Tab-separated table of C-alpha atoms in Angstrom:
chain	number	residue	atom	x	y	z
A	1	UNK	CA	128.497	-0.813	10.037
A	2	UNK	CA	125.252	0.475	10.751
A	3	UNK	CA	124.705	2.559	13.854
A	4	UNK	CA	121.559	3.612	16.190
A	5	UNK	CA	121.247	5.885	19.387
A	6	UNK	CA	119.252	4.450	22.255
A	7	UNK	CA	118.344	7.080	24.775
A	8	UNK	CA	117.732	6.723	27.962
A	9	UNK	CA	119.121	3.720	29.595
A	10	UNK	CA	116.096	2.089	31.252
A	11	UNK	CA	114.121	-1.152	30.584
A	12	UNK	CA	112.765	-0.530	27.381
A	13	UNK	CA	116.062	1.130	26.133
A	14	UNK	CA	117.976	-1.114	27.095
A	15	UNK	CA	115.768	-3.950	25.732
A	16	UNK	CA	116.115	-2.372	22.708
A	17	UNK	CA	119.786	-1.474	22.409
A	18	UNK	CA	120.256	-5.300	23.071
A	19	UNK	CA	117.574	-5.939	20.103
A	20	UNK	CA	119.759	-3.410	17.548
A	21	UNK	CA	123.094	-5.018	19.073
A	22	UNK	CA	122.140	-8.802	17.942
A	23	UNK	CA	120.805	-7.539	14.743
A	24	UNK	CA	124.536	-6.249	13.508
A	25	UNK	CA	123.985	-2.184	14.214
A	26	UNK	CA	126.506	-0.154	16.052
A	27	UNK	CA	125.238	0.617	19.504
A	28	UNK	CA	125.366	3.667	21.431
A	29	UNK	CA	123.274	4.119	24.953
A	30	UNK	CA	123.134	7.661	26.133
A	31	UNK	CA	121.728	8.090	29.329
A	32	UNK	CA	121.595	11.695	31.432
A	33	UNK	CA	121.973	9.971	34.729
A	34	UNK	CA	125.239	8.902	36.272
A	35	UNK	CA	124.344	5.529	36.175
A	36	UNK	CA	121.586	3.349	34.180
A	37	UNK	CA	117.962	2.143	35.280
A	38	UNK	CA	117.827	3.757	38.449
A	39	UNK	CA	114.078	3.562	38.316
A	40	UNK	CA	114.456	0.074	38.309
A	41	UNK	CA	117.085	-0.075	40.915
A	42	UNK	CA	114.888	1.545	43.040
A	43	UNK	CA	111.563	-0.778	42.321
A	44	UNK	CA	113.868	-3.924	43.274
A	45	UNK	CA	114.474	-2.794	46.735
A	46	UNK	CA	111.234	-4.126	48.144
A	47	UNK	CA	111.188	-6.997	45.800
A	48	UNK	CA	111.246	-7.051	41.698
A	49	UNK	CA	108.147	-8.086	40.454
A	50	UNK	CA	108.963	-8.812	36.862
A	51	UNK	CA	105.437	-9.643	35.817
A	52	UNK	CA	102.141	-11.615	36.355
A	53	UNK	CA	101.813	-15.229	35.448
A	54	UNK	CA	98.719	-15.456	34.410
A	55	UNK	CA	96.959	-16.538	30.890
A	56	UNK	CA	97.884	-13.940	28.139
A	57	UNK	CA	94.167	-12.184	27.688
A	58	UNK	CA	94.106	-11.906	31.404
A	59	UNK	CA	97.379	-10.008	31.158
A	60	UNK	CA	96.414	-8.017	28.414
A	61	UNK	CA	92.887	-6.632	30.282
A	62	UNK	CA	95.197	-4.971	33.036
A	63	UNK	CA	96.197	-2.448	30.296
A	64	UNK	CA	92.827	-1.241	30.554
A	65	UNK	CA	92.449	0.962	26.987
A	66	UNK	CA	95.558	0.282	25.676
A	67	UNK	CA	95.339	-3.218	25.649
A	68	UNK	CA	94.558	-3.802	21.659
A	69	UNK	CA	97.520	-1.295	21.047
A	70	UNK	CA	99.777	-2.923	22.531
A	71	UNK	CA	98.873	-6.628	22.129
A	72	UNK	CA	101.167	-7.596	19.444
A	73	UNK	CA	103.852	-6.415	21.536
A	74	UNK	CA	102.713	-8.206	24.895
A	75	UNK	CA	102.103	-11.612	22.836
A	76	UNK	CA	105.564	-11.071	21.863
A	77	UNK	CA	107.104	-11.054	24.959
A	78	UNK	CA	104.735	-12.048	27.466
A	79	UNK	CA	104.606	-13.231	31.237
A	80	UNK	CA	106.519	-16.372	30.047
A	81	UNK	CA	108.799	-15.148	27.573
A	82	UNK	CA	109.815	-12.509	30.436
A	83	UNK	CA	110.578	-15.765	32.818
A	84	UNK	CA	112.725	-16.853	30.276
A	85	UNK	CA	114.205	-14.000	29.531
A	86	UNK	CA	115.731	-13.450	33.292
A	87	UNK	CA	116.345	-17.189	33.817
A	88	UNK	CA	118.436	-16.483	30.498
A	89	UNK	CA	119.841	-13.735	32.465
A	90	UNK	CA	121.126	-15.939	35.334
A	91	UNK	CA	118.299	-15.129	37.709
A	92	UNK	CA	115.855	-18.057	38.797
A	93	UNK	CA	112.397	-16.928	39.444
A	94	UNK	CA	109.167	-17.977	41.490
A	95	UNK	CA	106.107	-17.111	41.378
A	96	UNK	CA	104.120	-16.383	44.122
A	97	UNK	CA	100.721	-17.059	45.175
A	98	UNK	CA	98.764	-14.122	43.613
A	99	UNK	CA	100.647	-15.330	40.644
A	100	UNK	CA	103.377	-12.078	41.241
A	101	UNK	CA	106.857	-13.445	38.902
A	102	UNK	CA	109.964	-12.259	41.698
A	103	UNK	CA	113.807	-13.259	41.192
A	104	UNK	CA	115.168	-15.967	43.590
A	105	UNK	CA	117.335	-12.873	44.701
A	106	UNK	CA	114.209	-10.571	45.363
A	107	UNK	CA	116.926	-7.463	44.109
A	108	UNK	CA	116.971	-5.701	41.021
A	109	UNK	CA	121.114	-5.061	40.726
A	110	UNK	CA	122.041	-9.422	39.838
A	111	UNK	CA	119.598	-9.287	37.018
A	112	UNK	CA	121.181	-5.561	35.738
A	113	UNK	CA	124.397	-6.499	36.368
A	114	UNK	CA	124.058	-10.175	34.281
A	115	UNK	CA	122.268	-7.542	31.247
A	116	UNK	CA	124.780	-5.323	31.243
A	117	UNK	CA	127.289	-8.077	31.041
A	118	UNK	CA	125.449	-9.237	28.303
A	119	UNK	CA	125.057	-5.962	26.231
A	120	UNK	CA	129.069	-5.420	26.823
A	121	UNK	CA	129.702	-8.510	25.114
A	122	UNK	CA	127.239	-7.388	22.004
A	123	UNK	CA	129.642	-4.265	21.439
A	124	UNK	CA	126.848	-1.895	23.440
A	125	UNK	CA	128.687	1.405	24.386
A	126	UNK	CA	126.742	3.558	27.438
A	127	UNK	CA	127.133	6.500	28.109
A	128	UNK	CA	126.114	8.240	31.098
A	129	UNK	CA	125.773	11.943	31.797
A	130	UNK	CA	124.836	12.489	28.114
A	131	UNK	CA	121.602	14.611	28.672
A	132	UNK	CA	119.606	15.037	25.438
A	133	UNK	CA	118.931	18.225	24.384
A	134	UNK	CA	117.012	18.080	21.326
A	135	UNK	CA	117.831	18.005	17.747
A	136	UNK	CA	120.790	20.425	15.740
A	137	UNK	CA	119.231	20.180	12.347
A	138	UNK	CA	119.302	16.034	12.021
A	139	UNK	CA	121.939	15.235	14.455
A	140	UNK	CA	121.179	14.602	18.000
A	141	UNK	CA	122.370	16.763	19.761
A	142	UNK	CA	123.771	16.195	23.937
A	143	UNK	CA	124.995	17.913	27.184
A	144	UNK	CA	128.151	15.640	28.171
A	145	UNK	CA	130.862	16.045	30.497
A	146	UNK	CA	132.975	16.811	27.865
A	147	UNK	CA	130.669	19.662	26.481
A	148	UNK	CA	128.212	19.685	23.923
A	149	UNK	CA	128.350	16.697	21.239
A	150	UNK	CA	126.039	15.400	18.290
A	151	UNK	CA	125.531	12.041	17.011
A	152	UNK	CA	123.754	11.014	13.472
A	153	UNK	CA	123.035	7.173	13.663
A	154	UNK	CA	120.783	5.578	11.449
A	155	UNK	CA	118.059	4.841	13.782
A	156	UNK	CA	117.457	6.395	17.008
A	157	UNK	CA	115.073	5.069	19.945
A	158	UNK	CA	114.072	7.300	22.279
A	159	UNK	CA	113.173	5.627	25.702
A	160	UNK	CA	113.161	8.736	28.134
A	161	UNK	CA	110.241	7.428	30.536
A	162	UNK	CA	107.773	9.265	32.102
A	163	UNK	CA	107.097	11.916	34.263
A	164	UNK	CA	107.259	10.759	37.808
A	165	UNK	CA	110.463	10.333	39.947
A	166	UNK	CA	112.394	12.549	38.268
A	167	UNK	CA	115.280	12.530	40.493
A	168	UNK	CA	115.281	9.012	38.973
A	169	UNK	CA	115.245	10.596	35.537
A	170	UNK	CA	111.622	10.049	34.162
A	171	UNK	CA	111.676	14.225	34.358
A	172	UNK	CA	109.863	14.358	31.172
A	173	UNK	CA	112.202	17.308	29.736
A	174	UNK	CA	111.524	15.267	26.283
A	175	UNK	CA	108.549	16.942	25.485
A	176	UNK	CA	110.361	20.214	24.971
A	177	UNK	CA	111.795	19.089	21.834
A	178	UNK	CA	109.413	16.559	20.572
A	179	UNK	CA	106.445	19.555	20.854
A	180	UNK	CA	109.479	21.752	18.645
A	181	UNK	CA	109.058	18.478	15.994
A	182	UNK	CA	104.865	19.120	15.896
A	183	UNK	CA	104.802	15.628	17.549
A	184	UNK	CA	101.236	14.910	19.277
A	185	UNK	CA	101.634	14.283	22.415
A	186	UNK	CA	98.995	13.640	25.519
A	187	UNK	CA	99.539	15.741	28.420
A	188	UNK	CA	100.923	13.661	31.686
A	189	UNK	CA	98.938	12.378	34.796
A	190	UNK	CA	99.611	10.522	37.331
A	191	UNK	CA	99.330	7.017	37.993
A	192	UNK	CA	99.905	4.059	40.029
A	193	UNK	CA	98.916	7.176	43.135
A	194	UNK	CA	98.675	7.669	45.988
A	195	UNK	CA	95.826	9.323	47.859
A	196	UNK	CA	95.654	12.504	50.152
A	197	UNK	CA	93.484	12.429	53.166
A	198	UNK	CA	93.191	14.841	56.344
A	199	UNK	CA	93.081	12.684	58.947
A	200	UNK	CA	91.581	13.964	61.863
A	201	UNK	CA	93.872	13.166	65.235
A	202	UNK	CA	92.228	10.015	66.389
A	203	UNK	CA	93.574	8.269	63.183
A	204	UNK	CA	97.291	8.905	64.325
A	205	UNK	CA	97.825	5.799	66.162
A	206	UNK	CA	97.211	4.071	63.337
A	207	UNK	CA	99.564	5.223	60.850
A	208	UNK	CA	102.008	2.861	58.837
A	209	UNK	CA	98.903	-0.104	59.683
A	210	UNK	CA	97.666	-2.123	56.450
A	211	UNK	CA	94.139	-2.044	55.617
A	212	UNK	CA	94.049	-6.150	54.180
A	213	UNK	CA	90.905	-7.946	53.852
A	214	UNK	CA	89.568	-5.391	51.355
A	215	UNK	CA	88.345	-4.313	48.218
A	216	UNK	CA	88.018	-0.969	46.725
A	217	UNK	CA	86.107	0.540	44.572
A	218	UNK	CA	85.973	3.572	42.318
A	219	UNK	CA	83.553	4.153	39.195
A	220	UNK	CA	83.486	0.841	37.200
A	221	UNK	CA	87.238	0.083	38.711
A	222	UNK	CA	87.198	-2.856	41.491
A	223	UNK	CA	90.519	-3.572	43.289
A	224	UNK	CA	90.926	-6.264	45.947
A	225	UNK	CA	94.419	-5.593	47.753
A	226	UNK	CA	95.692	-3.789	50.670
A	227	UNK	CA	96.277	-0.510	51.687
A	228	UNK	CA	98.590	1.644	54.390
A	229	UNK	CA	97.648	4.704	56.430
A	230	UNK	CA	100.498	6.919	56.363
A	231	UNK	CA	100.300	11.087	57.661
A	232	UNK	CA	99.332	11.784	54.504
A	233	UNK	CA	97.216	9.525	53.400
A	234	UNK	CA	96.358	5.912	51.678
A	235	UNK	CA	99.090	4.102	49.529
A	236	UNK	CA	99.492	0.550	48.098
A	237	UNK	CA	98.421	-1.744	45.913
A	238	UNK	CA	94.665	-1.849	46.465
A	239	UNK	CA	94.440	1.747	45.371
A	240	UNK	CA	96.926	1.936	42.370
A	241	UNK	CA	94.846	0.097	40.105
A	242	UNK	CA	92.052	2.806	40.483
A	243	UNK	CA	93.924	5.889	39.779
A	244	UNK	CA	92.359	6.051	36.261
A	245	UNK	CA	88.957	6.506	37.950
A	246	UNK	CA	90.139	8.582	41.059
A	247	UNK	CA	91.623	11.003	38.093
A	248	UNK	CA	88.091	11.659	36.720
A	249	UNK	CA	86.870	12.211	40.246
A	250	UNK	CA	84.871	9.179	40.786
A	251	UNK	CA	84.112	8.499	44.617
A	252	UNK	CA	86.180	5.623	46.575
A	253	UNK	CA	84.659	3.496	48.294
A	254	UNK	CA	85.810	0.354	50.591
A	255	UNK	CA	84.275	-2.875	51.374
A	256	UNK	CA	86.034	-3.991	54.466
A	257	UNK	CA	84.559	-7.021	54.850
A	258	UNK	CA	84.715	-8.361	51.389
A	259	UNK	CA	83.870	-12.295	52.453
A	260	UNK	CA	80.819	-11.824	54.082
A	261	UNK	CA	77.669	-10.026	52.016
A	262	UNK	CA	75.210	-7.736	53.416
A	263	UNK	CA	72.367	-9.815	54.633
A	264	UNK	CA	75.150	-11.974	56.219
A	265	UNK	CA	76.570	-9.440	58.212
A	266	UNK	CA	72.899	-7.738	59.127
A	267	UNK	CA	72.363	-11.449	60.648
A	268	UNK	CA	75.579	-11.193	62.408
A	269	UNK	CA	75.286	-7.834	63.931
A	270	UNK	CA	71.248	-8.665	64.557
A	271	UNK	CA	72.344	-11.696	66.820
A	272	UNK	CA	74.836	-9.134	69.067
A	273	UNK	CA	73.429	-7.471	72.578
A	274	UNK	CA	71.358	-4.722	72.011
A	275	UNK	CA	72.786	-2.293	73.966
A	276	UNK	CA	75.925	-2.950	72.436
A	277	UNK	CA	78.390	0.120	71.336
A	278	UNK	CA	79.567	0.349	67.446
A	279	UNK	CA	82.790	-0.176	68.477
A	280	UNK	CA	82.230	-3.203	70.568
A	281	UNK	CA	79.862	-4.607	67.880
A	282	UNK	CA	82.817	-4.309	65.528
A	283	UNK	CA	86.146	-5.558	67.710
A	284	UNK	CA	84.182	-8.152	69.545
A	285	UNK	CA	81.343	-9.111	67.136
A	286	UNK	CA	82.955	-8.888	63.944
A	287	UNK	CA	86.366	-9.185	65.231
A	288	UNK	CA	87.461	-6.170	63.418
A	289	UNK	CA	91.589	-5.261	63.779
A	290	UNK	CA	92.030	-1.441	65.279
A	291	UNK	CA	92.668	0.062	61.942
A	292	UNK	CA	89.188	-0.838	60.354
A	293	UNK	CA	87.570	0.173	63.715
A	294	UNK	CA	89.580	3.539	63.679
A	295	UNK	CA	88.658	3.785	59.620
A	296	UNK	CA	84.693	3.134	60.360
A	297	UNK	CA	84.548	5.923	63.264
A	298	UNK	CA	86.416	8.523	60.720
A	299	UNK	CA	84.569	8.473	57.499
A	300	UNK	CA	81.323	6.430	58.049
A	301	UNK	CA	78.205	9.408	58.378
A	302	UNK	CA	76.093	8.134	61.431
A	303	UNK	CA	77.098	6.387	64.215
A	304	UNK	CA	74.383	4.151	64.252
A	305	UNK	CA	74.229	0.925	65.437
A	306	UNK	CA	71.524	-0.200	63.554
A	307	UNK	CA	72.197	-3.709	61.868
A	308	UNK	CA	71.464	-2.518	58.754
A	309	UNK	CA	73.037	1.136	58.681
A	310	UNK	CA	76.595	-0.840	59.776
A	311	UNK	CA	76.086	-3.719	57.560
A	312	UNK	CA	75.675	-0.987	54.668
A	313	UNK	CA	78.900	1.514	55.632
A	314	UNK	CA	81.265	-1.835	56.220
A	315	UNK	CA	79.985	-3.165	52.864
A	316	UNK	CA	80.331	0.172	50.997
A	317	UNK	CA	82.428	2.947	53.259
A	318	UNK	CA	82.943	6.304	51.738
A	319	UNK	CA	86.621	7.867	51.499
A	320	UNK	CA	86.766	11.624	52.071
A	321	UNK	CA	90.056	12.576	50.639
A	322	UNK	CA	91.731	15.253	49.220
A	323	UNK	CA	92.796	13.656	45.651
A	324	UNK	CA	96.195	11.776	44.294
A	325	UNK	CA	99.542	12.756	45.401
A	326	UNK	CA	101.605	14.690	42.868
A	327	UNK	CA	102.452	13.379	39.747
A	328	UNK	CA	106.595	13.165	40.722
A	329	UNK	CA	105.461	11.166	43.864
A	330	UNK	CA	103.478	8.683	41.346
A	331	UNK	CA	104.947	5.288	40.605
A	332	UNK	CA	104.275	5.622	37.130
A	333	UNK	CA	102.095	8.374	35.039
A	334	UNK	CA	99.549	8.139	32.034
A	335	UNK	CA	100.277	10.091	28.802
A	336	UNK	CA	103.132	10.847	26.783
A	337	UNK	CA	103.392	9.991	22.903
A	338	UNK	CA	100.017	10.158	21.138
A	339	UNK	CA	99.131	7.025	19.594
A	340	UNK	CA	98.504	8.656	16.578
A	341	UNK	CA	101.794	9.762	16.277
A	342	UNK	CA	103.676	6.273	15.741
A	343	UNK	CA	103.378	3.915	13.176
A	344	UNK	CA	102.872	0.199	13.976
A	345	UNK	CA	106.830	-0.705	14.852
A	346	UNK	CA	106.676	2.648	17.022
A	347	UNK	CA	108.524	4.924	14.566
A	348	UNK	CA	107.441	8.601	15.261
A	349	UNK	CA	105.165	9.317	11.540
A	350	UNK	CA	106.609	12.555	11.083
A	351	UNK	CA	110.355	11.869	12.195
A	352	UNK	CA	111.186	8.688	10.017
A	353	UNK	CA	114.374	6.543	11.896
A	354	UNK	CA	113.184	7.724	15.208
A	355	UNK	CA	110.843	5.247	17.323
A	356	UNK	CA	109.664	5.655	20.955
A	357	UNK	CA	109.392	2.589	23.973
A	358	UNK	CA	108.291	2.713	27.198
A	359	UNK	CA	107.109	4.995	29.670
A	360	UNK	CA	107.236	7.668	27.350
A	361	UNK	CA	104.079	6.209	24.936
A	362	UNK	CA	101.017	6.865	26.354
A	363	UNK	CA	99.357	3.829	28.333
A	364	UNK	CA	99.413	3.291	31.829
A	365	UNK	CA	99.195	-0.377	33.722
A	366	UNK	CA	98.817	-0.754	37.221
A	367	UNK	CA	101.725	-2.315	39.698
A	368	UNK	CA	102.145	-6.263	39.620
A	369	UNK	CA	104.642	-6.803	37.287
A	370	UNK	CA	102.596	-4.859	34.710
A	371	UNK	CA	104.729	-1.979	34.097
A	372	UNK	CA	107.315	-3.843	33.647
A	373	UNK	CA	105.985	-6.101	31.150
A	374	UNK	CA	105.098	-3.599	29.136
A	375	UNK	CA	108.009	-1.804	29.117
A	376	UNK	CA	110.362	-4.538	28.049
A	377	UNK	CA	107.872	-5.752	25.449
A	378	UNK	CA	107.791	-1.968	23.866
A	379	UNK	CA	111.487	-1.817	24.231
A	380	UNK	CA	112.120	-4.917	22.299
A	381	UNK	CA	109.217	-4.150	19.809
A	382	UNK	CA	110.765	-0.705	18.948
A	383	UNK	CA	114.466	-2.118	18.953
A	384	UNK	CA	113.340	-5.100	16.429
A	385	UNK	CA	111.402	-2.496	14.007
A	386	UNK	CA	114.296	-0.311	14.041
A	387	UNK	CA	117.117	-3.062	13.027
A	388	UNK	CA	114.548	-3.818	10.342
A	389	UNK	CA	114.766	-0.424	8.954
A	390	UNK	CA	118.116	-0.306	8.985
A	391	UNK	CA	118.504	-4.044	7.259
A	392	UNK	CA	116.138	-2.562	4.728
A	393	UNK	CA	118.051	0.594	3.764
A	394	UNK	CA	121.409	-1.362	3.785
């Protein structure tokens, strides 16, 4: 019987060990972690978005540059086939009304205990606490509890993530070795990020509020979604899907009043008393919640109360801040594998039987069921071109 290493135990390797499993090959999951998709563990805790119903080409723009790499392997497995997929699993799903795909259950650990159930019953061995170290010649070569220990399958997928939460285990030690190889790779950033900002001390009342009602704005990027003060900055949502932007330094801006245009708000704040104060133009007028009020007093430039001059900063305020977060505090990071350096089933070029999924390859999505998406699709892409290698050479 054929046989092919899967490491790292996440989405897309697991997608793909379940791919090499129905196809006939001898499975083997190492993963350096005590236990298996811990990223994904973690992303269920506040509710697993699985991905976006929405038509396919609208699904395929959120990948931004990638998008014609990766289409094949999104219009294999796309926002339906993913419904199916974890309805096959046991786990009903809804979508909600930004068109978000959840699990009845809302959790992450029904769906991975169901697939693990599953990839058990193909012959799928895991192993956790096997920490790849590289390669001994053309065995793989790992760091177990039961010392050091090399494996030489006939295929190998290497699904090691990124480089964000790496007490999760997207560390992105991979790189060491694949560099060794002459394997092109892009350096990491991060993505999906949140935002530094120095608040000064009237802004501390308002910490852990939502910013909703708005849209953001950051070089050609436009994202309409909310946003939470926190002590060290802004995170959500809203933001995430302009990190690609906010990388290149582009300036942020926030419409707060998204609804309403310009000329419509100059005629509302014309129509107010006169001698009116900003702030009372904005709570009582406009019927602004504290947090925007708060927001307008800390960034906007004058404190004018001109209908015009406030029409203009609540249409198109300014964020002073101090760039992203750091990369291991990123949901997700850009980077990784090199295009260049896979063929079309994601085989590395210059290391034949080894193909990449994943977080490792080097596209970035934003949050929505997105990353998710993409990583399953990759997973089962690589895991399918693999078993057809090995069928081939049989």
């Amino acid at each position: 019987m054929s046989r092919a290493v899967v490491i790292g135990a996440g989405p897309a390797g697991l997608m793909a060990a379940e791919e090499l499993a129905r196809a006939g090959a001898e499975v083997l999951v190492a993963e350096a972690k005590p236990s298996v998709a811990r990223k994904l563990l973690m992303a269920g805790k506040s509710g697993l978005n699985l991905t976006k119903d929405e038509p396919f080409e609208t699904l395929l723009a959120a990948y931004g540059p990638s998008a014609e790499w990766l289409r094949p392997m999104l219009a294999a497995f796309d926002a339906g086939e993913v419904q199916d997929w974890a309805r096959g699993l046991g786990q009903e799903v809804f979508t909600g009304t930004t068109g978000r795909v959840f699990p009845v259950a809302m959790k992450a650990s029904p769906l991975l205990r169901a697939w693990l159930a599953r990839l058990d019953g193909l012959g799928v061995t895991i192993r956790t606490r096997w920490r790849w170290t590289g390669w001994d010649g053309d065995a793989l070569s790992f760091d177990t509890p039961d010392g050091s220990c090399q494996e030489t399958p006939d295929a190998t997928v290497l699904a090691l993530g990124g480089a964000s939460w790496a007490r999760l285990g997207a560390d992105g030690h991979w790189t060491g070795p694949l560099s060794d190889r002459g394997i092109p790779l892009t350096p990491f950033a991060p993505a999906n990020a949140a935002l530094c900002v120095d608040w000064t001390e009237h802004m501390t009342p308002h910490f852990g509020a939502a910013l909703k009602s708005v849209s953001w704005t950051a070089g050609d990027l436009t994202s309409r979604g909310e946003a939470i003060l926190s002590a060290r900055g802004l995170e959500g949502g809203g933001l995430y899907a302009l990190t690609p932007a906010l990388r290149e330094g582009a300036p942020l801006h926030v419409d707060l009043l998204p609804d309403l245009t310009t000329q419509a708000l100059v005629d509302r704040l014309a129509g107010m008393k006169r001698k009116a104060s900003v702030s009372r133009r904005l709570r009582n007028g406009l019927r602004l919640p504290p947090v925007k009020v708060a927001l307008i007093h800390e960034m906007a430039q004058t404190g004018s109360a001109d209908p015009s001059d406030l029409a203009f900063a609540l249409k198109a305020l300014p964020i002073r801040h101090a760039g992203l977060r750091p990369m291991d505090e990123a949901i997700s990071t850009a980077g990784g594998v090199a295009r260049a350096a896979l063929d079309a089933g994601l085989m590395l070029r210059d290391l034949p039987g080894v193909y990449c999924a994943g977080e490792m390859l080097d596209w970035e999505a934003p949050t929505g069921g997105y990353l998710l998406t993409g990583c399953l699709a990759a997973g089962r892409w690589a895991g399918r071109a693999a078993a057809a290698r090995i069928a081939a050479s049989a």
